[in-house]
Coordinates of C-alpha atoms in Angstrom, one line a residue:
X1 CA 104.3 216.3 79.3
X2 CA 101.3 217.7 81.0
X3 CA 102.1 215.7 84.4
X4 CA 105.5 217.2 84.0
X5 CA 104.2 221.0 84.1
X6 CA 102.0 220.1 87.2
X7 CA 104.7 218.7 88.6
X8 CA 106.2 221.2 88.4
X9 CA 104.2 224.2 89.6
X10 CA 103.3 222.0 92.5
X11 CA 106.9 222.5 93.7
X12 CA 107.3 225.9 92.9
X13 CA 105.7 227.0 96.5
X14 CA 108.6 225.2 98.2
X15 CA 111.2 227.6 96.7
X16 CA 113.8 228.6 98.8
X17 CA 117.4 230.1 98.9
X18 CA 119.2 227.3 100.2
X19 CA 117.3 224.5 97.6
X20 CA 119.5 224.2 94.7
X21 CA 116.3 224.3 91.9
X22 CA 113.1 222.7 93.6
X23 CA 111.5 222.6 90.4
X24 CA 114.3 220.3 89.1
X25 CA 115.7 217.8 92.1
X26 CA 112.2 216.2 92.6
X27 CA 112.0 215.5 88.9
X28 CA 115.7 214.0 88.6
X29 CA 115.0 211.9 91.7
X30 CA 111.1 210.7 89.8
X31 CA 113.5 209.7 86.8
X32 CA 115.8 207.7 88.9
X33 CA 113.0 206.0 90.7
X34 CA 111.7 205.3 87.2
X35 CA 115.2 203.8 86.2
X36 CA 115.4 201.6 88.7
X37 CA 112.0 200.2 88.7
X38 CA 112.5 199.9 85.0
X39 CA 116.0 197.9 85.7
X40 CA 114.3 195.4 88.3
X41 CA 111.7 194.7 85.9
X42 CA 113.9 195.0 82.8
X43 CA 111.4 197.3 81.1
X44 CA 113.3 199.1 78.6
X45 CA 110.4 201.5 77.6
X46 CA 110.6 202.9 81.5
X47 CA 114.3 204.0 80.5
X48 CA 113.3 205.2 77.7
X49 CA 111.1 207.5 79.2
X50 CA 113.2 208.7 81.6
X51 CA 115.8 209.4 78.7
X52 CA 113.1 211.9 77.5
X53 CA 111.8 213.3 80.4
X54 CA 115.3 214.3 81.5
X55 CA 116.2 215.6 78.1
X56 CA 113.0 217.9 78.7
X57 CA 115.0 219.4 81.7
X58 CA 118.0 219.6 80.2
X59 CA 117.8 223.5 80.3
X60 CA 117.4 223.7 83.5
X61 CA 120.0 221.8 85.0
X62 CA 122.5 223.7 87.3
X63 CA 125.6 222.3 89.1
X64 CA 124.4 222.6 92.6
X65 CA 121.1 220.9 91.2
X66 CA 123.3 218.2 89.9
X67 CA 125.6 218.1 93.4
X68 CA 122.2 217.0 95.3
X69 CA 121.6 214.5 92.9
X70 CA 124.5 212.9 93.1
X71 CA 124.7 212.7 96.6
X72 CA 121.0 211.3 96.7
X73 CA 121.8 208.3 94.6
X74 CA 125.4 207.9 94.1
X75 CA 127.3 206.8 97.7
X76 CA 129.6 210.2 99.1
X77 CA 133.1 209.4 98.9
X78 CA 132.9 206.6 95.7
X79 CA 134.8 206.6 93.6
X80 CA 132.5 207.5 90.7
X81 CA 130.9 210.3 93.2
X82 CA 134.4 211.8 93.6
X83 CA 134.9 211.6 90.0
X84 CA 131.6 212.9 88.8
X85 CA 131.5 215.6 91.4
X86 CA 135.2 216.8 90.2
X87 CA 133.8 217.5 86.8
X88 CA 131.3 219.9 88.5
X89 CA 132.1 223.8 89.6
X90 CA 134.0 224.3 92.4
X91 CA 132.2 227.3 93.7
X92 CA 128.8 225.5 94.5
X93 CA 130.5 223.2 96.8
X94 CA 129.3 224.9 99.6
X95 CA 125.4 224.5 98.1
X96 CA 126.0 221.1 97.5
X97 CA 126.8 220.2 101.4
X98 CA 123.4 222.3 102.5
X99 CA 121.4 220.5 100.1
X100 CA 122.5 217.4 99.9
X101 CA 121.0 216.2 103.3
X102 CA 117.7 217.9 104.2
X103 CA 115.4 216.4 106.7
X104 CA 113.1 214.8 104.3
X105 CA 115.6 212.9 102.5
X106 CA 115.9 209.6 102.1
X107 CA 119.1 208.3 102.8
X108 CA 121.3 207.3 100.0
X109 CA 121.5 203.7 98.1
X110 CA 124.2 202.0 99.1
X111 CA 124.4 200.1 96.0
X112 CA 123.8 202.1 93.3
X113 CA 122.8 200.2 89.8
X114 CA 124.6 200.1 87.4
X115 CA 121.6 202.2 85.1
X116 CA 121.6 205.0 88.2
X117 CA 125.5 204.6 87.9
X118 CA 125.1 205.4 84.0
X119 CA 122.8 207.8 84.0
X120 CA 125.0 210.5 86.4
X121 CA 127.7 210.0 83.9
X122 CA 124.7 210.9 81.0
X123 CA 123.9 213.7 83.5
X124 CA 127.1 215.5 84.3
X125 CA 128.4 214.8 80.6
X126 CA 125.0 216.7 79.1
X127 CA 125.7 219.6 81.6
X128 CA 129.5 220.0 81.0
X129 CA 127.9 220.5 76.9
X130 CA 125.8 222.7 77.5
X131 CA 128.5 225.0 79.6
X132 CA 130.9 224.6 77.2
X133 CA 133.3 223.0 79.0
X134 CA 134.6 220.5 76.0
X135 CA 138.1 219.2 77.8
X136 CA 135.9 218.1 80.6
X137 CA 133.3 217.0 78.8
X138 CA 136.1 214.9 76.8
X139 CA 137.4 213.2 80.0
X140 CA 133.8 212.8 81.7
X141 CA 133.1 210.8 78.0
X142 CA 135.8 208.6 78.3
X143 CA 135.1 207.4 81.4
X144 CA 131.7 206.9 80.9
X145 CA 133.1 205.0 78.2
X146 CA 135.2 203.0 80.3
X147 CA 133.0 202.3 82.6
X148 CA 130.1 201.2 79.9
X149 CA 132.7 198.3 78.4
X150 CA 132.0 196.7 82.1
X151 CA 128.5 196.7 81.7
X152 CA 126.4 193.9 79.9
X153 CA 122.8 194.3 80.4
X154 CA 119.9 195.6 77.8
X155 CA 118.4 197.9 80.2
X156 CA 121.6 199.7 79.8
X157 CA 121.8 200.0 76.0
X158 CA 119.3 203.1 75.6
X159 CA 121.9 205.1 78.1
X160 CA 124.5 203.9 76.6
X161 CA 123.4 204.9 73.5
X162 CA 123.2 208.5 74.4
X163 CA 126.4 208.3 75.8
X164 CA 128.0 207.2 72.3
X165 CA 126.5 210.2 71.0
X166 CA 127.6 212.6 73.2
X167 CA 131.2 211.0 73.5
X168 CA 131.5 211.6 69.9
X169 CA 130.2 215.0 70.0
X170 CA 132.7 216.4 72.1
X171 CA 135.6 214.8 70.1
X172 CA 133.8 216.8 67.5
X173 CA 133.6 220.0 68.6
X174 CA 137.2 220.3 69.6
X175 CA 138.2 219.1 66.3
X176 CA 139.6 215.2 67.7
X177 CA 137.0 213.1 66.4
X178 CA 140.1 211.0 64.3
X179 CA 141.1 210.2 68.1
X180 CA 138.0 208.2 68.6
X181 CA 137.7 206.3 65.4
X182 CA 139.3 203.1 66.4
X183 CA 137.2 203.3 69.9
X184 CA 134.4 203.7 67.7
X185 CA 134.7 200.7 65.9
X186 CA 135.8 198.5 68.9
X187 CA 132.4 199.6 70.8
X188 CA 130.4 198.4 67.5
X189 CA 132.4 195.1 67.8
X190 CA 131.5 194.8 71.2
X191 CA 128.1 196.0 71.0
X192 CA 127.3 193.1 67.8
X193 CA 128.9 190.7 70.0
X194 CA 126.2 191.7 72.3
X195 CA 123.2 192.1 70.2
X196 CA 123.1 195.5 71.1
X197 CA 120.8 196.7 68.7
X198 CA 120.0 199.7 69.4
X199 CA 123.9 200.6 70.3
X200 CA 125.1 199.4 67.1
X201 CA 122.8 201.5 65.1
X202 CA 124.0 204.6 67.1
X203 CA 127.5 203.7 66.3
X204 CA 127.3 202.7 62.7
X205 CA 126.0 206.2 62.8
X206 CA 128.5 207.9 64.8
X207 CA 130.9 205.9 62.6
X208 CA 129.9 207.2 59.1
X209 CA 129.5 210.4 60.4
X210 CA 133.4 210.3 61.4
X211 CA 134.3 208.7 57.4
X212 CA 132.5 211.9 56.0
X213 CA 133.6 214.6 57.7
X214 CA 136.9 213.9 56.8
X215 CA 135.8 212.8 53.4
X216 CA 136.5 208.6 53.6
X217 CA 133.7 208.0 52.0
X218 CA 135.0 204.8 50.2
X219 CA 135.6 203.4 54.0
X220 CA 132.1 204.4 55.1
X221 CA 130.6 202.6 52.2
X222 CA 133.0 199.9 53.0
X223 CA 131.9 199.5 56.5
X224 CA 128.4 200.4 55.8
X225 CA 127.5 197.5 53.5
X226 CA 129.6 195.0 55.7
X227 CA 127.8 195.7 58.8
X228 CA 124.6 193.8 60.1
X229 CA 121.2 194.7 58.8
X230 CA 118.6 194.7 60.8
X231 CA 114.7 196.4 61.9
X232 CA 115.4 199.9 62.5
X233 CA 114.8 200.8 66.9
X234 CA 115.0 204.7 66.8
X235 CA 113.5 207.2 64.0
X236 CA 116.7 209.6 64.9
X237 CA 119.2 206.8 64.1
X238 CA 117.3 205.8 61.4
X239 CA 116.9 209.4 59.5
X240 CA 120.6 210.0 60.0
X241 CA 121.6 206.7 58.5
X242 CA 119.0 207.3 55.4
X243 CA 121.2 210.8 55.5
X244 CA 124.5 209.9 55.4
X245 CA 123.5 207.4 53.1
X246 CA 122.2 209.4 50.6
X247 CA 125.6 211.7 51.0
X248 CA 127.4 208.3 49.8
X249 CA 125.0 207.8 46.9
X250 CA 125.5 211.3 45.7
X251 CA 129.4 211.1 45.8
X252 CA 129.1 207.8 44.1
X253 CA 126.8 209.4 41.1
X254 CA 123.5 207.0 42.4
X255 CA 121.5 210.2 41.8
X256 CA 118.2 207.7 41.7
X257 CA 119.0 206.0 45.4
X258 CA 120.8 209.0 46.9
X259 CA 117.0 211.2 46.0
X260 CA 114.6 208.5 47.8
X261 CA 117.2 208.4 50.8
X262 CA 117.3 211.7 51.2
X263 CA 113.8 212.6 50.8
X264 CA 112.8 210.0 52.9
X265 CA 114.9 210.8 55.6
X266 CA 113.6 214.5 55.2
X267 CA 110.2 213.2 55.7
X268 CA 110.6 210.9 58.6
X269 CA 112.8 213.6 60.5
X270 CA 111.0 215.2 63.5
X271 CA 109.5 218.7 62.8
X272 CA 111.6 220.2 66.3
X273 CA 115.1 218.7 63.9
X274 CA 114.8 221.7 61.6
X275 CA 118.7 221.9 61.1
X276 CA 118.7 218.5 59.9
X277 CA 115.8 219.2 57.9
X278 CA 117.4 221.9 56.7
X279 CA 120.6 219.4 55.5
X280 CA 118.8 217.1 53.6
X281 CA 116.8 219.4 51.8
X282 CA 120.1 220.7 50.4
X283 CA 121.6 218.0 49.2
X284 CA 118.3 216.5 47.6
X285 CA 118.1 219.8 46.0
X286 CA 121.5 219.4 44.6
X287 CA 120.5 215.8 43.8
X288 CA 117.4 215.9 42.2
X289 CA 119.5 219.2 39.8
X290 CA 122.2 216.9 38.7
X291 CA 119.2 214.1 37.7
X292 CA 117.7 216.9 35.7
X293 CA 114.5 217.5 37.6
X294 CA 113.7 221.2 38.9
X295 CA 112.9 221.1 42.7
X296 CA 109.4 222.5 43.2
X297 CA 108.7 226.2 44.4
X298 CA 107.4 224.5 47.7
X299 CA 110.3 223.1 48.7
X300 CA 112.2 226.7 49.4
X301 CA 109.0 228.5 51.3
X302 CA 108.9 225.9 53.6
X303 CA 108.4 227.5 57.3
X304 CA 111.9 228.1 58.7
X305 CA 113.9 227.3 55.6
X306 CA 113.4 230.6 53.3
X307 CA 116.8 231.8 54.2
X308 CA 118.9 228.8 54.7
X309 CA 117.7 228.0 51.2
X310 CA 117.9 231.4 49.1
X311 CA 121.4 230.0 48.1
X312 CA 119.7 227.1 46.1
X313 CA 117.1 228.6 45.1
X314 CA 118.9 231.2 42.8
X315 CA 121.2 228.0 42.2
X316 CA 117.8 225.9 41.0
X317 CA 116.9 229.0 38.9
X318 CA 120.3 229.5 36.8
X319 CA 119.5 226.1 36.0
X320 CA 116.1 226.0 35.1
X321 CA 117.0 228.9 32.8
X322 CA 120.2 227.4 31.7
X323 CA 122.3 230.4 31.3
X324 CA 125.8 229.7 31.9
X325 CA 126.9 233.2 33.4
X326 CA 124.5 233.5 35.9
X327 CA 125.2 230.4 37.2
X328 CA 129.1 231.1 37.4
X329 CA 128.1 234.6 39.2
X330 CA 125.7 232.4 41.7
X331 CA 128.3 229.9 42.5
X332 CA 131.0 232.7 43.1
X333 CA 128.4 234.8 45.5
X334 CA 127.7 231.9 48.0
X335 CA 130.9 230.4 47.5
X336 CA 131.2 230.4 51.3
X337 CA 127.9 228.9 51.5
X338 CA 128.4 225.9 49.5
X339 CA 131.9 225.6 51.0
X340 CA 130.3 225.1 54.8
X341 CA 127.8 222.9 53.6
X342 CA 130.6 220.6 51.4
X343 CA 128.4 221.1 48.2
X344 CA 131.2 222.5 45.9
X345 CA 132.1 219.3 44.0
X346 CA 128.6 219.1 42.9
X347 CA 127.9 222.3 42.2
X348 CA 131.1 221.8 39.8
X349 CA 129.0 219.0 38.0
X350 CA 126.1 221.0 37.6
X351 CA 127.7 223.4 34.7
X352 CA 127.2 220.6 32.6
X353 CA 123.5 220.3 33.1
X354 CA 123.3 224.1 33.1
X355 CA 124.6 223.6 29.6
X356 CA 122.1 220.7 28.3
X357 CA 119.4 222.4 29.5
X358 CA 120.2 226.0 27.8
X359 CA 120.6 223.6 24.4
X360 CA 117.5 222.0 25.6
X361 CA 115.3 225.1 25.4
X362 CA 117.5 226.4 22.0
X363 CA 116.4 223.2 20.2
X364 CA 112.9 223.7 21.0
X365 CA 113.1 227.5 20.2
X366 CA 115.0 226.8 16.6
X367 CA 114.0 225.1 13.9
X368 CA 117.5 225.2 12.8
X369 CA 120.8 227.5 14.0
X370 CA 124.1 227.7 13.8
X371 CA 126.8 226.4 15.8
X372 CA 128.1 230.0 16.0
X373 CA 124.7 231.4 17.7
X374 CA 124.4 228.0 20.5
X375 CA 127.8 229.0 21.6
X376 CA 126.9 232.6 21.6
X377 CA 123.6 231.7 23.8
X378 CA 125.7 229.1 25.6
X379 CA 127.9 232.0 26.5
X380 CA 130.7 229.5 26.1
X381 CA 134.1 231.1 27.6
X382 CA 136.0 228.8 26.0
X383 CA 139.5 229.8 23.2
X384 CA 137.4 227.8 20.8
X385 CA 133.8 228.1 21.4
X386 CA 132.0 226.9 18.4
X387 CA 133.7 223.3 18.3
X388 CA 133.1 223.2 22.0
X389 CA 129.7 223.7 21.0
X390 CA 129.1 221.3 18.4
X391 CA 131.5 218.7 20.9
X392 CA 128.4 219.8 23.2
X393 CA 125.2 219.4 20.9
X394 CA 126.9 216.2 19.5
X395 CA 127.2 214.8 22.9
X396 CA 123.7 215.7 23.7
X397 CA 121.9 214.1 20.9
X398 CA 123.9 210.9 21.4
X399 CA 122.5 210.7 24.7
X400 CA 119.2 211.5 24.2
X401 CA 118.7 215.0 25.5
X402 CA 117.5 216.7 22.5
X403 CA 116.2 215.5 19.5
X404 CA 117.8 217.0 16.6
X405 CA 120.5 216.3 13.6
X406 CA 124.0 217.7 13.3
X407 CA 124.9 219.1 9.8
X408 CA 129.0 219.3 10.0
X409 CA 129.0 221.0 6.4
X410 CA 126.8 224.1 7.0
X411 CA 127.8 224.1 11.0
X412 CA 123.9 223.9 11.6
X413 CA 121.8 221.6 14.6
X414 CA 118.5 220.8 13.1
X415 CA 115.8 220.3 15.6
X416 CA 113.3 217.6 14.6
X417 CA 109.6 218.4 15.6
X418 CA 108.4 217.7 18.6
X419 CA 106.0 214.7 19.2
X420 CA 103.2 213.8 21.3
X421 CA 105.0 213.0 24.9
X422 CA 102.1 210.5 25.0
X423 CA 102.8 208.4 22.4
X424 CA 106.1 207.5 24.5
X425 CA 106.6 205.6 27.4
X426 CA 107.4 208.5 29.8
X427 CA 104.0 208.8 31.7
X428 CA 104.2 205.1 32.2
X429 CA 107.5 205.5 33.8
X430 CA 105.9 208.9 36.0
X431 CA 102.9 206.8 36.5
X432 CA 105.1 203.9 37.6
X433 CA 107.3 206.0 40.2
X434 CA 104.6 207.5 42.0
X435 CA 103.2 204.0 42.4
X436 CA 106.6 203.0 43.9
X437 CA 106.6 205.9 46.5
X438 CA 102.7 204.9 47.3
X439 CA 103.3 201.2 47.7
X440 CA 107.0 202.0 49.8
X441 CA 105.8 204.2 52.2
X442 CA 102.5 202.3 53.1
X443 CA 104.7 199.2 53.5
X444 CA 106.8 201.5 55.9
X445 CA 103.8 202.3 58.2
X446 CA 102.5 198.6 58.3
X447 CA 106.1 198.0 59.8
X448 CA 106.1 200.8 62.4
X449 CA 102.8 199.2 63.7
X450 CA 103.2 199.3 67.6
X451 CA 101.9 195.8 69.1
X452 CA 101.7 195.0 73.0
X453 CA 103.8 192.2 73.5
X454 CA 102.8 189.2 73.9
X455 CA 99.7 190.2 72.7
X456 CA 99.6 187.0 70.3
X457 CA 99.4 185.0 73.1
X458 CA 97.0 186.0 75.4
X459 CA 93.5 184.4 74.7
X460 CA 90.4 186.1 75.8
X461 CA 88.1 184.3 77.6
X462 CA 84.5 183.7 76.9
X463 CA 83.3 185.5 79.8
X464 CA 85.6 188.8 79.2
X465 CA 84.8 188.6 75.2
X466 CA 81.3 188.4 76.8
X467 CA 81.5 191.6 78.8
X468 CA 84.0 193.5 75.9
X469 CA 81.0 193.0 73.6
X470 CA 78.1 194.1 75.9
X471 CA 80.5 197.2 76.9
X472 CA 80.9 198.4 73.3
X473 CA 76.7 197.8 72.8
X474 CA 76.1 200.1 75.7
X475 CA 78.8 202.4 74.2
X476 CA 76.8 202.8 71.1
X477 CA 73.5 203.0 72.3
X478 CA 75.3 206.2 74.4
X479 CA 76.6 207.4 71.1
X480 CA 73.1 207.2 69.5
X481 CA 70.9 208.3 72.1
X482 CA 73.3 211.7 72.0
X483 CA 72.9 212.4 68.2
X484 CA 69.4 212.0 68.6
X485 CA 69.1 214.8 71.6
X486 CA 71.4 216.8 69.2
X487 CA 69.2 217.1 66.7

């Protein structure tokens, strides 16, 4: 990142009228040096990199910028560098010709590879996005597409995995993304039949994303749990796969697994994602409610999330409290809310642990009451409240949330006294969870352990284990001799 920025202010002196950006053609043309070194050598991490470094210029990118670039690498009059340049704007034609053969500059590649081939198309596709231009970002997707079914090599598959993602975001935000569905799955046939790792994860992705946001999610569990399992390859893919699975878990009523995917996918999700922090935070809110927990205070201060979730947090404290009206005049006020954020059905289940937990706190309030006074505190708005509300406390005791006695003659609930919590096996069970989440996620950093390759193969010899060793001596003799002057 730091060679980036002197990178850049190096070519800022250079600025002129007639370059298109100086501070971005010298980097695009560093990346595709970087791609094609990384393609001869079929070092994947070098494409990698460049994927990164150009998504840190991605801001900056303008069409007459882009013009150059394709003219530098692509060969003039192709017919992928008259297609690509037809997606560009027409009015910096004219800025494209003056810059696109200075007097320093090498002369194009006659045979472009097939990575530099695939990376315009990433190119072009990320500017028409970020210009808005959706229909010909649609058709500058397709073609990528198209042109990526063609292609059979791994040092393509972290391009082509970005392009996926894009393709299907387009379809998205025009509202098409049915269209796409059956391309979808075909790529994720083609890219198993590959071993496409990396491009199957993306599109097992892209794919459940497409189920549940037109609410299949039967079919996303379907396809889900049929396709391959394997080491995850990117943290992105792998927190939005932990998300959308815990968004099947939840409609499925696993409350238990839906909570540990969505937290955990919370937790690995970069701090820069806040939006999709923001997402999973939600729904394990909603999650950990309908499991009966209340969600600590934390988890609404934290930095960036205060207003995105007030709407749960008055939610999480009707609950807590356990009065009825206020959660019906909560619901009603961020109605719109919860509708954006497709959390109505189970804020609709909620009511009923709204209702155990107001009995909850009325059984350990009352020794004994009537049936006439829990529907009262219930605020029950039912014709017949007082058999709804022995229907209710009988329910309750059946299942173990209170521990009390029904007396049909008198229309009482008689609350038995509390015990010693200790004397049950609940902290065992507390104890027994944490040691779970302890034991998971150190067995989750042992397996992202980063290892050269090869590295179990290389032997040291005698002499270099020799010279390692007498290096690290001197290196702590240097360490010592420099407390002992500090003090």
């Amino acid at each position: 990142m730091t060679q980036d920025v002197e990178m850049a202010d190096q070519a800022l002196p250079s600025k002129s009228l007639s370059s298109p950006d100086p501070s971005v053609l010298p980097h695009l043309k560093e990346i595709a040096s970087l791609i094609e070194t990384g393609a001869y050598a079929r070092e994947v991490r070098r494409i990698s990199r460049a994927v990164r470094l150009t998504m840190v210029l991605r801001k900056k990118l303008k069409a007459s910028s882009l013009g150059a670039f394709l003219n530098y690498v692509l060969v003039p009059g192709s017919d992928v560098h008259s297609r690509l340049s037809s997606f560009l704007p027409k009015e910096d034609e004219h800025d494209m010709e003056v810059d696109s053969a200075p007097s320093g500059t090498p002369a194009p590649v006659k045979h472009p590879l097939p990575e530099l081939e695939i990376y315009c198309y990433l190119l072009v596709l990320i500017f028409l996005i970020d210009q808005k231009k959706y229909d010909e970002a649609k058709a500058c997707s397709s073609a990528s597409i198209a042109r990526l079914k063609t292609v059979n090599r791994r040092t393509v598959d972290v391009l082509a995995s970005r392009l996926y993602f894009y393709y299907s975001l387009c379809y998205e935000l025009t509202g098409d993304l049915a269209e796409i569905r059956g391309n979808l799955l075909a790529l994720h046939r083609i890219a198993t039949l590959r071993r496409d790792e990396l491009g199957q994860e993306t599109l097992l992705n892209l794919l459940l994303r497409n189920y549940l946001h037109y609410n299949l999610y039967d079919q996303a569990e379907k396809l889900r749990s049929k396709a391959p399992h394997f080491e995850a390859h990117s943290n992105q893919q792998f927190c939005r796969y932990l998300f959308y699975l815990g968004k099947i878990r939840t409609i499925q009523l696993e409350y238990t697994d839906a909570k540990e995917s969505l937290l955990q996918a919370a937790r690995k999700a970069p701090q820069a994602a806040l939006g999709f922090r923001v997402q999973c935070n939600k729904w394990a809110i909603i999650v950990r409610l309908l499991l009966g927990e209340i969600p600590e205070r934390t988890v609404f201060m934290q930095k960036g999330m205060e207003k995105a979730l007030r709407p749960y947090f008055e939610l999480t404290n009707a609950v807590r409290i356990g009065d009825l009206e206020l959660f019906r005049n909560v619901a009603e006020k961020f109605s719109s809310t919860f509708g954006s954020d497709r959390t109505n059905n189970l804020i609709v289940r909620l009511r009923h642990n709204v209702i155990r937990t107001g009995l909850r706190n009325i059984s350990i309030s009352y020794s004994r009451i009537s049936l006439t006074d829990v529907a009262k505190k219930l605020r029950l708005d039912s014709p017949n409240p007082v058999a709804d509300a022995e229907s209710i406390v009988s329910k309750a005791i059946r299942d173990g949330a209170i521990d009390a006695t029904l007396d049909h003659a008198n229309g009482w609930m008689v609350s038995k006294e509390t015990g010693d919590i200790y004397s049950t096996n609940e902290p065992q069970i507390a104890f027994n969870s944490r040691i779970a989440f302890c034991l998971n996620m150190h067995n989750e950093a042992v397996r992202a352990l980063r290892f050269p390759p090869n590295s179990h193969k290389e032997k040291e010899s005698a002499e270099k284990r020799r010279e390692r060793q007498q290096q690290e001596q001197e290196l702590v003799q240097h360490i010592a001799e420099e407390d002992d002057d500090d003090f």
